[in-house]
Coordinates of C-alpha atoms in Angstrom, one line a residue:
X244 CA -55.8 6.9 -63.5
X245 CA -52.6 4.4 -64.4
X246 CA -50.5 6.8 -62.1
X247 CA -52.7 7.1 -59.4
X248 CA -53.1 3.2 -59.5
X249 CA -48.9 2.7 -59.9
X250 CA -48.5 5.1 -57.2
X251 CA -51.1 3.9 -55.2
X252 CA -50.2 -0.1 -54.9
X253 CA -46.4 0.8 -54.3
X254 CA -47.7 2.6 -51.0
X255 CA -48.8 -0.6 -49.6
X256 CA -46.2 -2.6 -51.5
X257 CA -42.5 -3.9 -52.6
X258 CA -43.1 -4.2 -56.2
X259 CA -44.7 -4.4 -59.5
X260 CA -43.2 -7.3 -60.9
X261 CA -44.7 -7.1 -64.8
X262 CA -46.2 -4.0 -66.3
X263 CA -48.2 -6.1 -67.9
X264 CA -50.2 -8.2 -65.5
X265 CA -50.9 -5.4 -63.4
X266 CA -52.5 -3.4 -66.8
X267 CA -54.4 -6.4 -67.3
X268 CA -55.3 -6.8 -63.5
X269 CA -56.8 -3.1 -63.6
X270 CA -58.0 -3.4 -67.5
X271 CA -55.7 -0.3 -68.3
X272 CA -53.8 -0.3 -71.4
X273 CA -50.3 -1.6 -71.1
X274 CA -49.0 1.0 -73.4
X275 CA -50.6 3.9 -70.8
X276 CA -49.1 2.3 -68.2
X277 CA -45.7 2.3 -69.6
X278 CA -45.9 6.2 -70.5
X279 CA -46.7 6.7 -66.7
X280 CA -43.8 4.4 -65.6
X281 CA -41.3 6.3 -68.0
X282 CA -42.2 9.6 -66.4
X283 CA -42.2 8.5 -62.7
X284 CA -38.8 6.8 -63.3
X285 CA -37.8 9.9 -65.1
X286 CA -38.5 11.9 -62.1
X287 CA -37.0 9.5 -60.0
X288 CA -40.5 8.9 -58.4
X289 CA -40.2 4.9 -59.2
X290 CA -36.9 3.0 -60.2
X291 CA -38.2 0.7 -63.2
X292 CA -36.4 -2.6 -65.1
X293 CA -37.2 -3.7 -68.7
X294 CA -38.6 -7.0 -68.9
X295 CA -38.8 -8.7 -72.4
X296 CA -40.7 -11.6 -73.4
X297 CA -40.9 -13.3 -76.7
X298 CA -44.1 -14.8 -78.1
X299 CA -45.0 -16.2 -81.3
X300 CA -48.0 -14.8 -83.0
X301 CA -50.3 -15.6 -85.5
X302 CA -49.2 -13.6 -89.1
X303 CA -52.7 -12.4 -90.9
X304 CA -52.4 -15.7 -93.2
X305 CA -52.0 -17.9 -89.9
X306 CA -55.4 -15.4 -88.5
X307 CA -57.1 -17.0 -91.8
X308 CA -56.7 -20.5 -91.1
X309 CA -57.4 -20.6 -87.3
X310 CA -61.0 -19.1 -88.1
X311 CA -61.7 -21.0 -91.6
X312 CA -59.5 -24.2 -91.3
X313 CA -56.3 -25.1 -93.0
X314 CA -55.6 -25.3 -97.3
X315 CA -55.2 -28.9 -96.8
X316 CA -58.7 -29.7 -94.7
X317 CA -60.6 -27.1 -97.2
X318 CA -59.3 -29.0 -100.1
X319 CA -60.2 -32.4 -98.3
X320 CA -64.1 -31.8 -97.1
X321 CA -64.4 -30.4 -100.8
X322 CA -63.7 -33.7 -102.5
X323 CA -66.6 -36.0 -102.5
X324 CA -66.8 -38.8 -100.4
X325 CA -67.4 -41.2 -102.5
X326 CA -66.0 -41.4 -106.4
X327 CA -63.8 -38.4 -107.9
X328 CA -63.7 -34.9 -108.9
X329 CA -61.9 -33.6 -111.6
X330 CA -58.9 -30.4 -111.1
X331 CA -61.0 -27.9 -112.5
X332 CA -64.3 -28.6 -111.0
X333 CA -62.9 -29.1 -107.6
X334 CA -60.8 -25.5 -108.4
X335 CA -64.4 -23.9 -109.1
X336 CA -65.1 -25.0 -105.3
X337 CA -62.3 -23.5 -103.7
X338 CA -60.2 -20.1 -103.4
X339 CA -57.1 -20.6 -106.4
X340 CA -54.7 -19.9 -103.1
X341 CA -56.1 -22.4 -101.4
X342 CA -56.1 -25.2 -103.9
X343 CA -52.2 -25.0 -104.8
X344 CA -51.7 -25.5 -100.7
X345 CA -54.0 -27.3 -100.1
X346 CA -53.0 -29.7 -103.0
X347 CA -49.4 -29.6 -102.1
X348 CA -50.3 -30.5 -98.3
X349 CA -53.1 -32.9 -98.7
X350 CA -50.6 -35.0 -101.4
X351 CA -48.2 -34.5 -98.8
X352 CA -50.4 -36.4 -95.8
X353 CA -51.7 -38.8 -98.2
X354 CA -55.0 -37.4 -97.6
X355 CA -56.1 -37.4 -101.4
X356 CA -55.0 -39.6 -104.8
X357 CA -54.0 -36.7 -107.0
X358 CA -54.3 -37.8 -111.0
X359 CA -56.6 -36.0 -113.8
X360 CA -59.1 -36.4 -111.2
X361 CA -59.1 -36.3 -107.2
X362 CA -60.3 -38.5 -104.9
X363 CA -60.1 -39.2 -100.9
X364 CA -57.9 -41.7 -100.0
X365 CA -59.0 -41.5 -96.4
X366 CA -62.9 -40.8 -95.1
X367 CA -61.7 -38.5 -92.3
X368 CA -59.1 -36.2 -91.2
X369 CA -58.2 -33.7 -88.3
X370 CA -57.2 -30.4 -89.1
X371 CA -53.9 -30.3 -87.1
X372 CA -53.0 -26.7 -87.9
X373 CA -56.1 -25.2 -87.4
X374 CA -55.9 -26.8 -84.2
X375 CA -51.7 -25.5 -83.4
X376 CA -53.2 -22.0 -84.0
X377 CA -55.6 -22.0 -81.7
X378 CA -53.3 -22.6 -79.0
X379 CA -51.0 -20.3 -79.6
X380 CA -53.9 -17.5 -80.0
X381 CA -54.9 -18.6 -76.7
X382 CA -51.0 -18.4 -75.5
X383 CA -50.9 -21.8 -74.4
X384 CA -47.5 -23.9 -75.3
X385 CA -47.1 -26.0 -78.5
X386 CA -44.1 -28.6 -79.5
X387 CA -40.9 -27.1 -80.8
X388 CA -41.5 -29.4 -84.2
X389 CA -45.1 -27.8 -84.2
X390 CA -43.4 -24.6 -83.7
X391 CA -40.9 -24.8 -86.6
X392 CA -43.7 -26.7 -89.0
X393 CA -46.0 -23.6 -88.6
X394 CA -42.8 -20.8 -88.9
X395 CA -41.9 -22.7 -91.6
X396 CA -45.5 -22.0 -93.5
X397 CA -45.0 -18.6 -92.6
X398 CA -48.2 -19.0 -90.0
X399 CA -46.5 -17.6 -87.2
X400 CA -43.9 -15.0 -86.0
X401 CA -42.0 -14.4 -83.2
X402 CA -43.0 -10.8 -81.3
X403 CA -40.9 -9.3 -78.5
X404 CA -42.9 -7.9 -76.0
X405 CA -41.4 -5.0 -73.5
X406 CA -42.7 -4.0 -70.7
X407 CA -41.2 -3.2 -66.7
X408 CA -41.0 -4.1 -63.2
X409 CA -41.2 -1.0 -61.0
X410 CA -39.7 -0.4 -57.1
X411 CA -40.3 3.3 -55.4
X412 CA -37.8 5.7 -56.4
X413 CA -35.8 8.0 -54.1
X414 CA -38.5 10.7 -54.7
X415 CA -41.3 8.3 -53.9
X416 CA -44.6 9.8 -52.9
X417 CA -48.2 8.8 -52.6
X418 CA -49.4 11.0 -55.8
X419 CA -47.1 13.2 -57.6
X420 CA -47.6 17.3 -57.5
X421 CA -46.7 18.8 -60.4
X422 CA -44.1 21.6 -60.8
X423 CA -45.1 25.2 -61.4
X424 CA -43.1 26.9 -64.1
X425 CA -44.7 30.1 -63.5
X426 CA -45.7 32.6 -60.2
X427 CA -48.8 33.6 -61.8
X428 CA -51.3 36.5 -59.9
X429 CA -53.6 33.6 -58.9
X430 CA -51.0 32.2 -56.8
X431 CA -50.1 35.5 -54.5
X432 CA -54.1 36.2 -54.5
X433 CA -55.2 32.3 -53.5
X434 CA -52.2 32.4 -51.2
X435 CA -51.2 29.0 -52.3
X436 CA -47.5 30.3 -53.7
X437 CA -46.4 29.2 -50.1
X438 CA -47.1 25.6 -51.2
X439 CA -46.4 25.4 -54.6
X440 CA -43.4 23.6 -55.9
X441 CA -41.2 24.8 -58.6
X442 CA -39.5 23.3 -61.4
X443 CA -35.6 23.5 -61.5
X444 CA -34.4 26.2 -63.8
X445 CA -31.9 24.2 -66.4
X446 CA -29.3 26.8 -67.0
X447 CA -27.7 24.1 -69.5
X448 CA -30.0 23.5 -71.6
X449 CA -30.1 25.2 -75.3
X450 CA -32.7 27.7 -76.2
X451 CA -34.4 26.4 -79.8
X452 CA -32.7 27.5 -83.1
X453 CA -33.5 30.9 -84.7
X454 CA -36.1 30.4 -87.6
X455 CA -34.3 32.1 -89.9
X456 CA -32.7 32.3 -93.6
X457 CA -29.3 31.3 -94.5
X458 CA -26.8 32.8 -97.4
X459 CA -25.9 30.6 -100.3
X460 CA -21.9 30.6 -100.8
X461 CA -22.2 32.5 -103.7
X462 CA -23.7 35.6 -102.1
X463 CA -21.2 35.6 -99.0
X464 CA -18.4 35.5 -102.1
X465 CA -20.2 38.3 -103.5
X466 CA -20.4 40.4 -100.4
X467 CA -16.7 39.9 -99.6
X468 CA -16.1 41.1 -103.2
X469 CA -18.1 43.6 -103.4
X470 CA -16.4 45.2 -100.1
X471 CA -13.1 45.0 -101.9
X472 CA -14.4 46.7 -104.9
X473 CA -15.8 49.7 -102.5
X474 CA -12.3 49.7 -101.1
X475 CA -11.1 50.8 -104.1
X476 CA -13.3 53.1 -104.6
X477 CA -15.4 51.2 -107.3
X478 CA -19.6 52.4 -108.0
X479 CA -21.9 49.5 -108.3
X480 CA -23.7 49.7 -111.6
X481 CA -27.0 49.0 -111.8
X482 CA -27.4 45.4 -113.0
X483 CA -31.2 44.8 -112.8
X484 CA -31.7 44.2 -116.7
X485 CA -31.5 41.0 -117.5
X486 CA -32.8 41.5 -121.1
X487 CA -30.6 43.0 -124.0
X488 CA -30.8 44.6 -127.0
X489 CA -28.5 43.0 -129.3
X490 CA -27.2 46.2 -129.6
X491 CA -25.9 47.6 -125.9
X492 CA -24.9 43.7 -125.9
X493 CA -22.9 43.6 -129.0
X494 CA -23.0 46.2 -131.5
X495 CA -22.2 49.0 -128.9
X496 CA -18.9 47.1 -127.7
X497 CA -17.7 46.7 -131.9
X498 CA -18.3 43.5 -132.0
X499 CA -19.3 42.4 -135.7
X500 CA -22.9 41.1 -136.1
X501 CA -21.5 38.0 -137.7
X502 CA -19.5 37.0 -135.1
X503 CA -19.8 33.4 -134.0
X504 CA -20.8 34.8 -130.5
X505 CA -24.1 36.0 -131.6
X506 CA -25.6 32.8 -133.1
X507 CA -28.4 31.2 -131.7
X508 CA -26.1 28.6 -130.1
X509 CA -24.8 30.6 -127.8
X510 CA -27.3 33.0 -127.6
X511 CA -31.0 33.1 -125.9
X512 CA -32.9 35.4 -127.9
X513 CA -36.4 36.5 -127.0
X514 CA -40.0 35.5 -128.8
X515 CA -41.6 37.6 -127.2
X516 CA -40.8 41.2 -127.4
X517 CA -38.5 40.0 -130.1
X518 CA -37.1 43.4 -130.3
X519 CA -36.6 46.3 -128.7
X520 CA -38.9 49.6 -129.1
X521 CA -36.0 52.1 -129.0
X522 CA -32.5 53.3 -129.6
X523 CA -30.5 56.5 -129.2
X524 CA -31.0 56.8 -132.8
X525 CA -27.9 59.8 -132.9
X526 CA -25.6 57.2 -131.2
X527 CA -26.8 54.6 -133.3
X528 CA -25.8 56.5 -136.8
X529 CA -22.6 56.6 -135.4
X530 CA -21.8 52.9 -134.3
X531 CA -22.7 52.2 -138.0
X532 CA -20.8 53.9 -139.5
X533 CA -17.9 52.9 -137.4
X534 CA -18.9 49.0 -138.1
X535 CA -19.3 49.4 -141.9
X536 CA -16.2 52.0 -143.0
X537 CA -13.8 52.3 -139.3
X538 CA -13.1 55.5 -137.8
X539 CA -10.3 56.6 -135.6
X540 CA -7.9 55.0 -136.8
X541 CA -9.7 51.7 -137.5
X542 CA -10.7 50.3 -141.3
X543 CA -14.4 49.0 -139.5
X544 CA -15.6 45.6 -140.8
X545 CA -16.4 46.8 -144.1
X546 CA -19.9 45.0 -144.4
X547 CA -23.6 46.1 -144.3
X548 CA -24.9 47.0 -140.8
X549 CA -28.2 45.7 -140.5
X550 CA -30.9 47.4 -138.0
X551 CA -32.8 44.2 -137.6
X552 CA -30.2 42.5 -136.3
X553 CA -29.2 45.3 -133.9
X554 CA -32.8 45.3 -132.6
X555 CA -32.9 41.5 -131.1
X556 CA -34.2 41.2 -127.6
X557 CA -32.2 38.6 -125.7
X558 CA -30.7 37.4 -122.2
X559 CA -27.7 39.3 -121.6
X560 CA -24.9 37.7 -122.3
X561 CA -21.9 39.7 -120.1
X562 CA -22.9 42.4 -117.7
X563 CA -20.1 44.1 -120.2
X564 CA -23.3 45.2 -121.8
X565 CA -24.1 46.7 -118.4
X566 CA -20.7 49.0 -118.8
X567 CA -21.9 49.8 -122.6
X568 CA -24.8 51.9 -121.3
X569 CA -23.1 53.2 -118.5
X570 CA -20.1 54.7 -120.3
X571 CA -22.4 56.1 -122.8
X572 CA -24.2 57.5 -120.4
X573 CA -21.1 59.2 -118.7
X574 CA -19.9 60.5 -122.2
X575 CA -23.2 62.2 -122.6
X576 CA -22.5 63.8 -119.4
X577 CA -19.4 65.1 -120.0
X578 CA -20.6 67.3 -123.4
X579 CA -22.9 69.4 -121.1
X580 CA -19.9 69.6 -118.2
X581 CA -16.5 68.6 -117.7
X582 CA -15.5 65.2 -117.9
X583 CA -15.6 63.0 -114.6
X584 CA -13.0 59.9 -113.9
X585 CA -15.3 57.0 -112.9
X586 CA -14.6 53.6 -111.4
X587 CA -17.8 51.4 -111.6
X588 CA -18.0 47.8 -110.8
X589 CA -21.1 45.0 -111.2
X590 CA -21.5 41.1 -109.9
X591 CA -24.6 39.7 -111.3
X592 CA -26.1 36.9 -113.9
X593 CA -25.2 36.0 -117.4
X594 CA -26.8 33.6 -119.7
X595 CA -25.1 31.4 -122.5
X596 CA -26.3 28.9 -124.2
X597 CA -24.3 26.4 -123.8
X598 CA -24.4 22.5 -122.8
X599 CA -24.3 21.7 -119.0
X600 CA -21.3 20.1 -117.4
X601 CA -18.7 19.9 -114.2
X602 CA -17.6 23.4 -115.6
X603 CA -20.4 25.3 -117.1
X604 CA -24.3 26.0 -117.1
X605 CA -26.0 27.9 -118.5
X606 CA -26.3 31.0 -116.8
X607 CA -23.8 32.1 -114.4
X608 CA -22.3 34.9 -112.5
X609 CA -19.8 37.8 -114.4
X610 CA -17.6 40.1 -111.9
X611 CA -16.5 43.1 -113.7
X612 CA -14.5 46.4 -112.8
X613 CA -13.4 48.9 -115.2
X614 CA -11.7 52.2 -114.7
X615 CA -12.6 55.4 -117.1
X616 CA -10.1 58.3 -117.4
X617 CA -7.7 60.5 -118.9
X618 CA -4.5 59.0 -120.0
X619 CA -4.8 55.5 -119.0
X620 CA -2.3 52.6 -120.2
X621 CA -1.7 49.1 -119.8
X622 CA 0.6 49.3 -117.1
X623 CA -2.3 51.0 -115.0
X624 CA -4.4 48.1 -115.6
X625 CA -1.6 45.9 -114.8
X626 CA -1.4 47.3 -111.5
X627 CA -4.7 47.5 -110.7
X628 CA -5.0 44.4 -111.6
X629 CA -2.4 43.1 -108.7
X630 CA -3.9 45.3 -106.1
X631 CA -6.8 43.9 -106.9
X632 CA -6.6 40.3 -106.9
X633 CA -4.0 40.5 -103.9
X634 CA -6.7 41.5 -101.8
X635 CA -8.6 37.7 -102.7
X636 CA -5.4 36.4 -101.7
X637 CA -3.9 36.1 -105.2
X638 CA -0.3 37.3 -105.5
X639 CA 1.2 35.3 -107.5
X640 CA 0.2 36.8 -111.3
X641 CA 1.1 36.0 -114.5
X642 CA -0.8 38.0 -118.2
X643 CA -0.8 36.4 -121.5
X644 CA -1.4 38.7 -124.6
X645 CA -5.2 37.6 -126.0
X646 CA -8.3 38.9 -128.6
X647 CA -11.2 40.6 -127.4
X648 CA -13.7 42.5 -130.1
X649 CA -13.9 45.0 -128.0
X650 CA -10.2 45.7 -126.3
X651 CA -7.0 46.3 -127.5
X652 CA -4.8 45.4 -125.7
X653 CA -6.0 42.8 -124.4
X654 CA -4.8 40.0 -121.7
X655 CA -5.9 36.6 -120.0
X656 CA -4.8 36.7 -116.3
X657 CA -3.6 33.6 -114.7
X658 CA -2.7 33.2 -111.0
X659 CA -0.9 30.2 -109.1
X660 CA -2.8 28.1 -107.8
X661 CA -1.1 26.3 -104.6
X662 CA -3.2 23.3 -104.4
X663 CA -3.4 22.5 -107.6
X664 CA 0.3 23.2 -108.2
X665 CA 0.0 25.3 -111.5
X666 CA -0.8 28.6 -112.9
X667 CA -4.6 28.7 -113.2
X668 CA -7.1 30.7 -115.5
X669 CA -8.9 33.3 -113.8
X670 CA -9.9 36.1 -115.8
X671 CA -9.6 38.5 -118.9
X672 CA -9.2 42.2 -119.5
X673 CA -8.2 44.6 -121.7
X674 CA -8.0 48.1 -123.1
X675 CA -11.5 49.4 -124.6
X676 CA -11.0 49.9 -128.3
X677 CA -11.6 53.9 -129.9
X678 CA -14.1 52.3 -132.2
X679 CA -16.3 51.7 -129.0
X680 CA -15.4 55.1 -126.9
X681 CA -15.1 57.8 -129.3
X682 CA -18.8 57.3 -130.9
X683 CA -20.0 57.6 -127.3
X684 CA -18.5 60.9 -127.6
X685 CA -15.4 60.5 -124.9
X686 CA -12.5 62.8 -126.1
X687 CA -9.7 61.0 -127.4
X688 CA -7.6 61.4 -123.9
X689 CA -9.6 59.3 -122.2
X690 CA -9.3 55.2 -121.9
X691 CA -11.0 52.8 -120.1
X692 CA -9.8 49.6 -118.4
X693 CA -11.4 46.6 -117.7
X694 CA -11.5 43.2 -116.5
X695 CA -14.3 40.2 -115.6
X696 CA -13.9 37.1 -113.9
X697 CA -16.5 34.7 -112.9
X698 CA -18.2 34.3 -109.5
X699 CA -18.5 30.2 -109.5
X700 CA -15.3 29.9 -109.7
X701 CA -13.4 31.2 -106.6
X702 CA -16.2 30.4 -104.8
X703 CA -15.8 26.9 -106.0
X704 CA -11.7 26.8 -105.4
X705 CA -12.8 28.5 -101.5
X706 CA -15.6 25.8 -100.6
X707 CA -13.8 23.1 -102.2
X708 CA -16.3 22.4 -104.6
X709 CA -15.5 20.6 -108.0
X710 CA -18.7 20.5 -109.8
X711 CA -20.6 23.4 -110.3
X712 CA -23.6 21.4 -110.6
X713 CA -23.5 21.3 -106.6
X714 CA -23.1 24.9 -106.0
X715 CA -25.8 26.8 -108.2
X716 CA -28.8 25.0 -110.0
X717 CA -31.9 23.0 -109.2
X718 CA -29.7 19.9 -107.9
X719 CA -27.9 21.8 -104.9
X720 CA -28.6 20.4 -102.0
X721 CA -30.3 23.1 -99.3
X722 CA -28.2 21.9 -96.7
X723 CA -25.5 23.6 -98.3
X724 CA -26.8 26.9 -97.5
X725 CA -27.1 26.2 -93.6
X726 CA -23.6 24.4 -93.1
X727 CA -20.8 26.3 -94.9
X728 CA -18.9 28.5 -93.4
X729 CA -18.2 32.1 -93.2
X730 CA -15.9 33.7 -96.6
X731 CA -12.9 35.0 -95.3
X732 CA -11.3 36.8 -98.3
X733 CA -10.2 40.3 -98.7
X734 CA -9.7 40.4 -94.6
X735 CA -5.7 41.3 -94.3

């Protein structure tokens, strides 16, 4: 209807000077009329200006007092004529807003003698106000001092008003067909196709986004890594068991059970199943023995090896207890047949329990990669260890002799770090002691390296990220996932 009527009176006419007036004229809604006019003028049907106004309107208070009468005359006609009325009473007569305006007005005009009582100092008044607003509801013109009086009150606002005037457009027509998108059956059947017109094809415009998931930086770091690993020649272990025994996660490995390691600090230990239901009870015999009175070559701990504490459920706390069951299970293997050189690798979670900062939380990702085989040394590691870490783009090495319960040697690795300008810690490894391999039942020619690193932090020094809070946790923003870039390490 509003476009038929725009259309329509352009046909037999120069103009529509004001959008407004003409809505009004035809009692169609200004705002429909202004949709219609923005399409036409998109389409080049009509050629449209903005035309602004400003009005002032009443505000909701000012709405009030047109209809019910000012603070000031309310409080007036409820003062008697004759004598006094005291501030309470006359507050029991009137709304509480109304009173402390209409007191502060009414004293103002010299309308009323304000003491411990009230009482009219004139017998009649004109309500002035009410009067202002009622004008300007109707839109008719007040006084610039009546203006700023009532903006002062906060009775009035000032509202822009938009609306157009409207000429025909270059594409001007009577009434507007519009453009197929589609040559449907219909048309060819009707025979109408010949007159149908068809919307231009916009060969520029972008098809909508995919709907689809994005990688966090963490798991394009792990890919990448992974790749390098399989490069090498590395099996993935399995790495799906998240909860422990405190054995396979620190008795196995000859780690003493009083080590500070295994306290509840540092530790997440299960309530419920507190323990676990079973052990390789041969194997287990034989990591006791090692642990209380040594072995191969090793004096033990000399102390009492307690069951209990060997049974404790908790969250893993290195996927080093991941390599534990897998190396027993390749020693077990290699009693019924010949032994088999393995290289296995695993990227997944840990959990310590430790407080949450820039630089830790508690749980986090481990990378580890050992090497099982005849004759092993420390110069293999070492040169594992380059090939390695040259393919993440770190050449420059430097190891630093260090304890681990469970390796002997063993050795922090530290790399240079160009852009912070020093040599920077990024991992640890080591030889696997005799005290863990030989009760497995490896023979006594065959070592295993090792080394572990974490996750967060490469991916941290490639994304340029400096608290790990904003890379991994509840607080990461999701964005993150959809904007950062592709991980280019390990390409050469």
């Amino acid at each position: 209807m509003a476009e038929e009527a725009i259309l329509g009176y352009l046909e037999n006419h120069e103009e529509i000077s004001d959008s407004g007036e003409f809505a009004a004229a035809r009692g169609i809604d200004h705002a429909e009329i202004v949709n219609v006019i923005k399409s036409l003028h998109g389409f080049r049907f009509v050629d449209a200006q903005d035309i602004k106004r400003e009005t002032w309107v009443l505000t909701e208070e000012g709405k009030k007092y047109a209809a019910e009468g000012s603070p000031e005359v309310q409080l007036f006609l409820a003062v008697p004529a004759e004598g006094s009325i005291s501030k309470d009473e006359l507050q029991k007569k009137i709304n509480p807003g109304i009173f402390k305006i209409g007191c502060a007005q009414a004293g103002k005009n010299k309308w009323v003698e304000m003491g411990k009582n009230i009482s009219r100092k004139v017998q009649h008044v004109e309500d002035q106000v009410k009067d202002l607003l009622l004008r300007i509801q109707d839109d008719k013109a007040i006084g610039k001092d009546d203006i700023n009086s009532l903006k002062a009150r906060k009775l009035i606002v000032l509202q822009t008003w938009k609306g157009y005037s409207v000429r025909k457009g270059p594409n001007y027509a009577p009434k507007r067909k519009k453009p197929a998108t589609d040559l449907t059956r219909e048309n060819l059947q009707r025979g109408d196709w010949k007159e149908l017109e068809f919307k231009e094809y916009n060969f520029s415009a972008k098809g909508p986004p995919p709907e689809c998931g994005h990688l966090h930086p963490l798991n394009k770091v792990k890919d990448r890594l992974k790749d390098i690993f399989r490069q090498l020649n590395f099996e993935e272990m399995p790495t799906n068991r998240y909860v422990e025994s405190s054995f396979w996660n620190f008795d196995a490995l000859f780690q003493p059970q009083q080590h500070p390691a295994r306290d509840s600090h540092d530790t997440f230990f299960l309530q419920v199943p507190s323990t676990t239901r079973q052990l390789p009870e041969d194997y287990v015999e034989l990591v006791k023995q090692v642990h209380e009175s040594g072995g191969y070559g090793s004096r033990g701990y000399a102390y009492e090896w307690k069951r209990d504490e060997a049974n404790k459920n908790l969250l893993r706390t290195h996927t080093t207890a991941i390599s534990s069951r897998m190396l027993y299970a390749l020693a077990q293997h290699a009693k019924e047949q010949a032994f088999t050189p393995k290289r296995y690798f695993s990227i997944d979670r840990v959990f310590r329990n430790e407080a949450v900062d820039r630089t830790h939380l508690a749980e986090f990702h481990q990378i580890e990669g050992l090497v099982c085989d005849r004759g092993l040394t420390l110069s293999h590691l070492i040169g594992i260890l380059e090939d390695f870490f040259s393919r993440l783009g770190m050449s420059k090495l430097r190891f630093k002799p260090a304890y681990n319960p469970y390796t002997e040697p063993s050795m922090e690795i530290f790399s240079y770090h160009e852009g912070f300008g020093k040599w920077v810690e990024i991992g640890n490894s080591g030889m696997f002691r005799p005290e863990m391999l030989r009760p497995m039942g490896f023979p006594e020619d065959v070592s295993v390296i090792a080394w572990g690193l974490s996750l967060e932090r490469p991916t941290m020094i490639l994304y340029g990220i400096d608290n790990i809070r904003d890379l991994f946790g509840h607080k990461v923003d999701l964005t993150l996932m959809k904007k950062n870039p592709l991980c280019l390490i390990g390409i050469r």
